[in-house]
Coordinates of C-alpha atoms and ligand atoms in Angstrom, one line a residue:
M14 CA 15.1 16.5 41.4
H15 CA 14.4 19.9 42.6
L16 CA 10.9 21.0 41.6
P17 CA 10.6 24.8 41.3
E18 CA 7.7 26.1 43.5
S19 CA 6.0 27.8 40.6
I20 CA 5.6 24.4 38.8
E21 CA 4.2 22.8 41.9
Q22 CA 1.8 25.6 42.4
C23 CA 0.8 25.4 38.9
I24 CA 0.1 21.5 39.4
R25 CA -1.9 22.0 42.2
Q26 CA -4.1 24.7 40.7
E27 CA -4.7 22.5 37.6
A28 CA -5.3 19.5 39.7
A29 CA -8.0 21.6 41.6
K30 CA -10.1 21.8 38.4
G31 CA -10.9 18.2 38.8
A32 CA -10.0 16.7 35.4
T33 CA -7.3 14.0 35.0
L34 CA -4.0 15.9 35.0
N35 CA -1.6 15.3 32.2
C36 CA 0.2 18.4 30.9
Y37 CA 3.5 20.1 30.1
I38 CA 4.3 23.0 32.2
Y39 CA 6.7 25.6 30.9
D40 CA 8.6 28.3 32.6
T41 CA 11.3 29.6 30.2
T42 CA 13.2 31.8 32.6
P43 CA 16.0 29.4 32.5
M44 CA 16.1 29.5 28.7
Q45 CA 16.2 33.3 28.8
Q46 CA 19.1 33.1 31.4
K47 CA 21.0 30.7 29.3
I48 CA 20.7 32.7 26.1
K49 CA 21.9 35.9 27.9
H50 CA 24.7 34.0 29.7
L51 CA 25.9 32.5 26.4
S52 CA 25.7 35.6 24.7
S53 CA 27.8 37.3 27.3
I54 CA 30.8 34.7 27.2
M55 CA 31.1 33.8 23.6
P56 CA 33.9 34.9 21.5
Q57 CA 33.4 37.7 18.9
G58 CA 31.6 36.3 15.9
V59 CA 29.6 33.6 17.6
E60 CA 25.9 33.7 16.8
I61 CA 23.4 31.8 18.7
F62 CA 20.3 30.2 16.8
Y63 CA 17.6 28.5 18.6
A64 CA 17.0 24.9 17.1
M65 CA 13.3 24.9 17.2
K66 CA 13.0 21.4 16.8
A67 CA 13.7 21.1 20.7
N68 CA 10.5 22.9 21.4
P69 CA 8.2 24.6 18.7
H70 CA 5.8 26.1 21.3
P71 CA 5.3 29.8 20.8
V72 CA 6.5 30.6 24.3
F73 CA 9.9 29.1 23.4
L74 CA 10.3 31.2 20.2
Q75 CA 9.2 34.3 22.0
T76 CA 11.6 33.7 24.6
A77 CA 14.5 33.0 22.0
L78 CA 13.4 36.4 20.3
A79 CA 13.2 38.5 23.5
S80 CA 16.6 37.0 24.7
G81 CA 18.4 38.1 21.6
V82 CA 19.2 35.0 19.5
E83 CA 20.3 35.7 16.0
G84 CA 17.6 33.5 14.6
I85 CA 16.1 30.2 14.3
E86 CA 17.4 27.0 12.9
I87 CA 14.4 25.3 11.1
A88 CA 14.0 21.9 9.4
S89 CA 10.8 22.0 7.7
L90 CA 8.2 24.5 6.2
G91 CA 6.1 24.1 9.3
E92 CA 8.9 25.4 11.5
A93 CA 9.6 28.3 9.1
Q94 CA 6.0 29.3 9.4
K95 CA 5.9 29.0 13.2
A96 CA 9.3 31.1 13.4
V97 CA 7.7 33.8 11.0
D98 CA 4.6 33.9 13.2
A99 CA 6.7 34.4 16.3
G100 CA 8.1 37.5 14.9
F101 CA 11.3 36.2 13.1
A102 CA 11.9 37.7 9.6
P103 CA 12.9 35.1 7.1
N104 CA 16.3 36.5 6.9
R105 CA 16.8 35.3 10.5
L106 CA 16.3 31.7 9.4
I107 CA 18.7 29.0 8.6
Y108 CA 17.5 25.7 7.0
T109 CA 19.1 22.5 7.8
G110 CA 18.2 18.7 7.6
P111 CA 18.1 16.1 4.7
G112 CA 15.2 15.7 2.2
K113 CA 14.0 19.2 1.8
S114 CA 11.3 19.2 -0.6
V115 CA 10.8 21.4 -3.8
E116 CA 7.9 23.3 -2.0
E117 CA 10.1 23.9 1.1
L118 CA 13.0 25.1 -0.9
R119 CA 11.0 27.4 -3.1
W120 CA 9.6 29.0 0.0
C121 CA 13.1 29.6 1.3
V122 CA 14.0 31.3 -2.0
Q123 CA 11.1 33.3 -2.5
H124 CA 11.2 34.6 1.2
G125 CA 15.0 35.3 1.2
I126 CA 16.1 33.1 4.2
R127 CA 19.4 33.6 5.4
T128 CA 21.1 30.4 4.3
V129 CA 20.0 26.8 3.1
H130 CA 22.4 24.2 4.2
I131 CA 23.1 21.9 1.5
E132 CA 22.9 18.3 2.4
S133 CA 23.8 16.5 -1.0
L134 CA 24.6 17.2 -4.6
T135 CA 21.0 16.6 -5.7
E136 CA 19.7 19.1 -3.2
A137 CA 22.2 21.5 -4.5
Y138 CA 20.9 21.1 -8.2
R139 CA 17.3 21.1 -6.8
L140 CA 17.7 24.5 -5.1
H141 CA 19.7 25.9 -8.2
Q142 CA 16.7 24.9 -10.3
I143 CA 14.4 26.7 -8.2
C144 CA 16.6 29.9 -7.9
C145 CA 16.7 30.0 -11.7
D146 CA 12.9 29.6 -12.0
E147 CA 12.6 32.3 -9.4
D148 CA 15.4 34.6 -10.8
K149 CA 17.1 34.7 -7.4
C150 CA 20.3 33.8 -5.7
Q151 CA 20.4 31.8 -2.4
D152 CA 23.1 31.9 0.2
V153 CA 24.1 28.3 1.1
L154 CA 26.4 26.4 3.6
L155 CA 27.6 22.8 2.6
R156 CA 26.9 20.3 5.4
I157 CA 29.9 18.0 5.8
N158 CA 29.6 14.5 7.5
A159 CA 33.0 14.6 9.1
N160 CA 35.1 11.5 9.3
F161 CA 34.8 11.9 13.2
D162 CA 32.4 10.9 15.9
I163 CA 31.9 11.5 19.6
H164 CA 31.4 7.9 20.9
E165 CA 29.8 9.1 24.3
A166 CA 27.0 11.3 22.7
Q167 CA 23.4 10.4 22.7
T168 CA 23.0 10.9 19.0
T169 CA 25.8 11.3 16.5
F170 CA 25.4 13.4 13.4
S171 CA 28.9 12.8 11.9
G172 CA 31.1 9.8 11.4
G173 CA 30.5 6.5 9.6
S174 CA 27.7 6.3 7.1
K175 CA 25.2 9.0 7.7
K176 CA 22.2 10.6 5.9
F177 CA 23.3 13.9 7.1
G178 CA 25.5 16.1 4.7
V179 CA 28.1 15.1 2.3
D180 CA 31.0 12.8 3.4
E181 CA 34.1 14.8 4.2
E182 CA 36.0 12.4 1.7
K183 CA 33.6 13.6 -1.1
L184 CA 34.1 17.4 -0.5
D185 CA 36.2 17.9 -3.6
E186 CA 33.8 16.1 -5.7
V187 CA 30.8 18.1 -4.5
L188 CA 32.1 21.7 -3.8
P189 CA 33.1 22.6 -7.3
H190 CA 29.7 21.8 -8.5
I191 CA 28.3 24.3 -5.7
L192 CA 30.7 26.9 -6.7
N193 CA 29.8 26.5 -10.4
L194 CA 26.0 26.8 -9.8
E195 CA 25.7 30.6 -10.4
H196 CA 22.5 31.1 -8.5
L197 CA 24.0 29.6 -5.2
N198 CA 26.4 31.8 -3.2
F199 CA 28.7 29.3 -1.2
R200 CA 29.1 30.9 2.1
G201 CA 30.8 28.3 4.3
L202 CA 30.5 24.9 6.2
H203 CA 28.1 23.4 8.6
V204 CA 29.7 20.6 10.5
Y205 CA 27.6 19.1 13.3
A206 CA 29.1 16.2 15.4
A207 CA 26.4 15.2 18.0
S208 CA 23.8 15.9 20.4
G209 CA 23.7 15.6 24.1
V210 CA 27.5 16.1 24.6
L211 CA 28.4 17.0 28.1
K212 CA 32.2 16.9 27.7
F213 CA 33.0 20.4 26.0
Q214 CA 36.4 19.1 24.9
E215 CA 34.7 16.8 22.6
L216 CA 32.7 19.5 20.8
L217 CA 35.9 21.4 20.6
K218 CA 37.6 18.7 18.7
N219 CA 34.9 19.1 16.1
C220 CA 35.6 22.9 15.9
E221 CA 39.2 22.2 15.4
L222 CA 38.4 19.7 12.6
V223 CA 36.1 22.2 11.0
F224 CA 38.9 24.8 11.0
Q225 CA 41.3 22.4 9.4
M226 CA 38.7 21.7 6.5
V227 CA 38.2 25.6 6.2
Q228 CA 41.9 26.1 6.0
K229 CA 42.2 23.5 3.2
I230 CA 39.3 24.7 1.2
E231 CA 40.6 28.2 1.3
Q232 CA 44.1 26.9 0.3
D233 CA 42.7 24.7 -2.5
Y234 CA 40.2 27.0 -4.1
A235 CA 41.4 30.3 -5.0
G236 CA 39.1 33.1 -3.9
V237 CA 36.8 30.9 -2.0
R238 CA 36.2 32.0 1.7
C239 CA 34.1 30.3 4.3
D240 CA 32.7 33.3 5.9
I241 CA 30.2 31.3 7.9
I242 CA 31.1 28.2 10.0
D243 CA 28.3 26.5 11.6
F244 CA 29.2 24.0 14.5
G245 CA 25.5 22.8 14.7
G246 CA 24.1 22.0 18.3
G247 CA 25.1 19.6 20.8
F248 CA 25.6 21.2 24.3
G249 CA 24.3 18.6 26.6
V250 CA 22.1 18.5 29.8
D251 CA 22.6 16.3 32.7
Y252 CA 19.6 13.8 32.5
L253 CA 21.4 11.4 34.8
E254 CA 22.0 14.0 37.5
T255 CA 25.5 13.1 37.7
G256 CA 26.5 16.6 38.4
D257 CA 28.6 16.6 35.2
D258 CA 27.1 19.5 33.5
F259 CA 28.3 21.1 30.2
E260 CA 30.8 23.9 30.7
P261 CA 29.9 26.7 28.3
Q262 CA 32.6 29.0 29.6
A263 CA 35.3 26.4 29.0
W264 CA 33.9 25.6 25.4
A265 CA 33.8 29.4 24.7
D266 CA 37.6 29.9 25.9
G267 CA 38.6 26.9 23.9
L268 CA 36.9 28.2 20.8
A269 CA 38.3 31.8 21.3
A270 CA 42.0 30.1 21.4
L271 CA 41.2 28.0 18.3
I272 CA 40.1 31.0 16.4
V273 CA 43.4 32.6 17.0
D274 CA 45.4 29.5 16.4
Y275 CA 43.7 29.1 13.0
G276 CA 43.6 32.8 12.1
V277 CA 39.9 32.7 11.4
Q278 CA 38.9 35.9 13.0
E279 CA 36.2 37.9 11.6
R280 CA 33.8 35.2 10.4
H281 CA 30.4 34.1 11.5
F282 CA 30.5 31.2 13.9
E283 CA 26.9 29.7 14.3
L284 CA 25.7 27.6 17.1
E285 CA 22.2 25.9 16.7
L286 CA 21.3 24.9 20.2
G287 CA 18.2 23.1 21.1
R288 CA 18.5 20.9 24.3
Y289 CA 20.7 23.1 26.2
L290 CA 18.5 26.2 25.8
A291 CA 15.1 24.5 26.2
A292 CA 15.4 21.3 28.4
D293 CA 15.0 22.8 31.9
S294 CA 12.3 25.1 31.0
G295 CA 9.7 22.4 30.7
F296 CA 8.1 19.6 33.1
F297 CA 5.9 16.7 31.8
C298 CA 3.3 16.1 34.7
T299 CA 1.1 13.1 34.5
E300 CA -1.5 11.7 37.0
I301 CA -1.0 8.3 38.4
L302 CA -4.0 6.3 37.5
D303 CA -3.0 2.8 38.9
I304 CA -0.4 1.1 40.7
K305 CA -0.1 -2.7 40.4
D306 CA 2.1 -5.2 42.0
S307 CA 3.1 -7.5 39.2
R308 CA 5.3 -10.4 40.3
G309 CA 7.0 -8.4 42.8
K310 CA 7.6 -5.0 41.1
K311 CA 5.3 -2.3 41.2
Q312 CA 3.9 -1.1 37.7
V313 CA 2.8 2.7 38.1
I314 CA 0.5 3.6 35.3
C315 CA 0.2 7.2 34.2
A316 CA -2.5 9.3 32.2
G317 CA 0.2 10.0 29.6
G318 CA 2.8 7.8 28.0
I319 CA 5.1 7.7 25.0
N320 CA 2.3 9.4 23.2
H321 CA 3.0 12.6 25.1
F322 CA 6.6 12.0 26.4
R323 CA 8.4 9.6 24.2
R324 CA 12.1 10.6 24.8
P325 CA 12.9 8.4 27.8
A326 CA 11.7 5.3 25.9
A327 CA 13.3 6.4 22.6
L328 CA 16.7 7.1 24.2
G329 CA 16.4 4.4 26.8
I330 CA 17.2 6.6 29.8
N331 CA 15.4 7.9 32.8
H332 CA 14.5 11.7 33.0
P333 CA 15.0 13.3 36.6
M334 CA 11.5 12.9 38.2
T335 CA 9.7 13.5 41.4
I336 CA 6.2 13.0 42.8
V337 CA 3.7 15.7 43.9
W338 CA 1.7 14.1 46.5
M339 CA -2.1 14.9 46.3
N340 CA -3.4 12.9 49.4
R341 CA -6.4 11.6 47.5
P342 CA -8.6 9.1 49.3
K343 CA -8.1 5.4 48.3
L344 CA -10.8 3.9 46.1
H345 CA -10.6 0.6 48.1
V346 CA -8.7 -1.0 50.9
Y347 CA -6.5 -3.2 48.6
Q348 CA -5.1 -0.3 46.6
E349 CA -1.4 -0.7 46.1
Q350 CA 1.0 2.1 46.9
V351 CA 4.6 2.7 46.7
R352 CA 6.9 3.1 49.5
H353 CA 10.6 3.2 49.3
E354 CA 11.2 1.0 46.3
R355 CA 12.1 1.0 42.7
V356 CA 9.3 1.1 40.3
Y357 CA 8.5 1.1 36.6
F358 CA 6.4 3.9 35.3
G359 CA 4.4 3.5 32.0
G360 CA 1.5 5.2 30.1
P361 CA -1.8 3.9 29.0
L362 CA -0.8 2.7 25.6
C363 CA -1.3 -0.9 24.4
T364 CA 2.4 -1.5 23.8
G365 CA 5.3 -2.7 25.9
A366 CA 7.3 0.2 24.6
D367 CA 5.1 2.6 26.4
K368 CA 7.7 3.3 29.3
L369 CA 8.2 6.5 31.1
A370 CA 11.0 5.4 33.4
N371 CA 12.2 2.2 35.0
D372 CA 13.9 1.2 38.2
V373 CA 13.3 4.6 39.7
P374 CA 13.9 4.9 43.5
I375 CA 10.6 6.3 44.8
E376 CA 9.9 7.3 48.4
A377 CA 6.2 7.4 48.2
A378 CA 3.5 7.4 45.5
D379 CA -0.3 6.8 45.4
V380 CA -3.0 6.7 42.8
G381 CA -4.0 10.2 42.3
D382 CA -0.4 11.7 42.7
I383 CA 1.2 13.5 40.0
A384 CA 4.5 12.1 38.3
V385 CA 6.6 15.0 37.3
F386 CA 9.5 14.6 34.8
G387 CA 12.1 17.1 34.4
L388 CA 14.3 18.4 31.5
A389 CA 11.3 17.9 29.5
G390 CA 11.3 21.3 27.7
A391 CA 13.5 20.0 24.8
Y392 CA 12.2 17.1 22.6
G393 CA 9.2 16.5 24.8
L394 CA 5.9 16.6 23.2
S395 CA 7.7 17.6 19.7
M396 CA 9.2 14.1 19.6
S397 CA 6.1 12.0 20.7
N398 CA 3.8 9.7 19.1
Q399 CA 0.7 11.8 19.6
A400 CA -1.7 9.9 17.2
F401 CA -1.1 6.6 18.7
L402 CA -4.4 5.5 20.4
S403 CA -5.9 8.9 19.9
H404 CA -5.7 10.3 23.4
P405 CA -6.2 14.0 23.6
K406 CA -3.2 16.2 23.2
P407 CA -1.6 17.1 26.6
K408 CA -2.1 20.7 27.7
E409 CA 0.8 23.0 27.5
L410 CA 0.7 25.4 30.5
I411 CA 2.9 28.6 30.9
V412 CA 3.8 29.8 34.4
S413 CA 6.2 32.4 33.3
S414 CA 7.9 33.5 30.3
C415 CA 10.4 36.3 29.7
D416 CA 9.3 39.9 29.2
Ligands
PLP21 C1 20.9 20.3 12.3 C2 20.6 20.4 13.7 N1 21.0 21.4 14.4 C3 20.8 21.5 15.7 C4 20.1 20.6 16.3 C5 20.0 20.7 18.0 O1 20.8 19.9 18.6 P1 20.7 19.9 20.1 O2 19.4 19.9 20.7 O3 21.4 18.9 20.6 O4 21.6 21.4 20.6 C6 19.8 19.4 15.7 C7 19.2 18.3 16.4 O5 18.8 17.3 16.0 C8 19.9 19.3 14.3 O6 19.7 18.3 13.7

């Protein structure tokens, strides 16, 4: 893994303070560049939202704001508040996710968020009730669990039995209710196939399917128009360093062609991107506290584990990583070291699940060195089990953010 100089410098400055090093380091320049690049290549009508679940740190929200995203995709009231605190007006928020509470929906209606993405008939009625109480109307999208999945994706959100959205086969049962609820304004569909997709063709198949649904709805329901079409997130990043990156330009070109084929110009096409925007703007850096040889394999124990960086264990993959050598003096002459071998990295937690990486080829590592995990800007700290064993929260250091 290539480690930017600014990150290594920050690690060395932090290490020089003397305390055990365990932190995230963020440089959101890549995020800014990606948002600007995507905005410049997308067909007309495509609007980019930052899915803040990837990283809710204010610097990511500020970077999204300054780089010109349309708004923020939120999935809780806590996220709504963070987005507003970062400077996003409520009418730039779109709210997705199953299980929205009465309090959360009421906040949306009271503050006039842009759209609530309805995940079930019950949710539609709950929202409608709140709208009646508040004497307000709310724009909504209907989220569909399409009868389509992307097998190679890291996580799928469509296909099979899912907690997300309404099954495609039930669209005609649910949509008439929504159209009849007079305080809900039906604006279109949300169909999100999968997360972590590297093949742009797979995500384009989802877009085509959505356009077919839109066509059918507009044929079957007189006067109904799907003005907003939300494809969710899903652009992947190359965790395995295969060189097989997601190709946004090819995706954009494919979408432009589909828009023409299906005659759906002059609509809003929403993307809610998390991982693709945030992943390479963050590094998890944790000090090696111990190295043991256990039955022929080195166990490298770091200051932070799945309490601070759970994603590799949760997804069963290794993130790209490197070691920053600190040349610390040995504590005793028998102290183990790693030299040109494949090793296991774990944290300090009392569970075998506390794995940061396994079978990683390492040139050299010693106690006191810093293990650095890349592509940790997305779903890093936000997805971790911070409460387990009550270790202090890792610092989040910022070396650079956008203007
Ligand atoms: C509704 C919704 N939108 C967007 C995203 C962001 O997905 P990604 O990080 O793959 O772009 C997620 C991720 O779980 C999601 O659930």
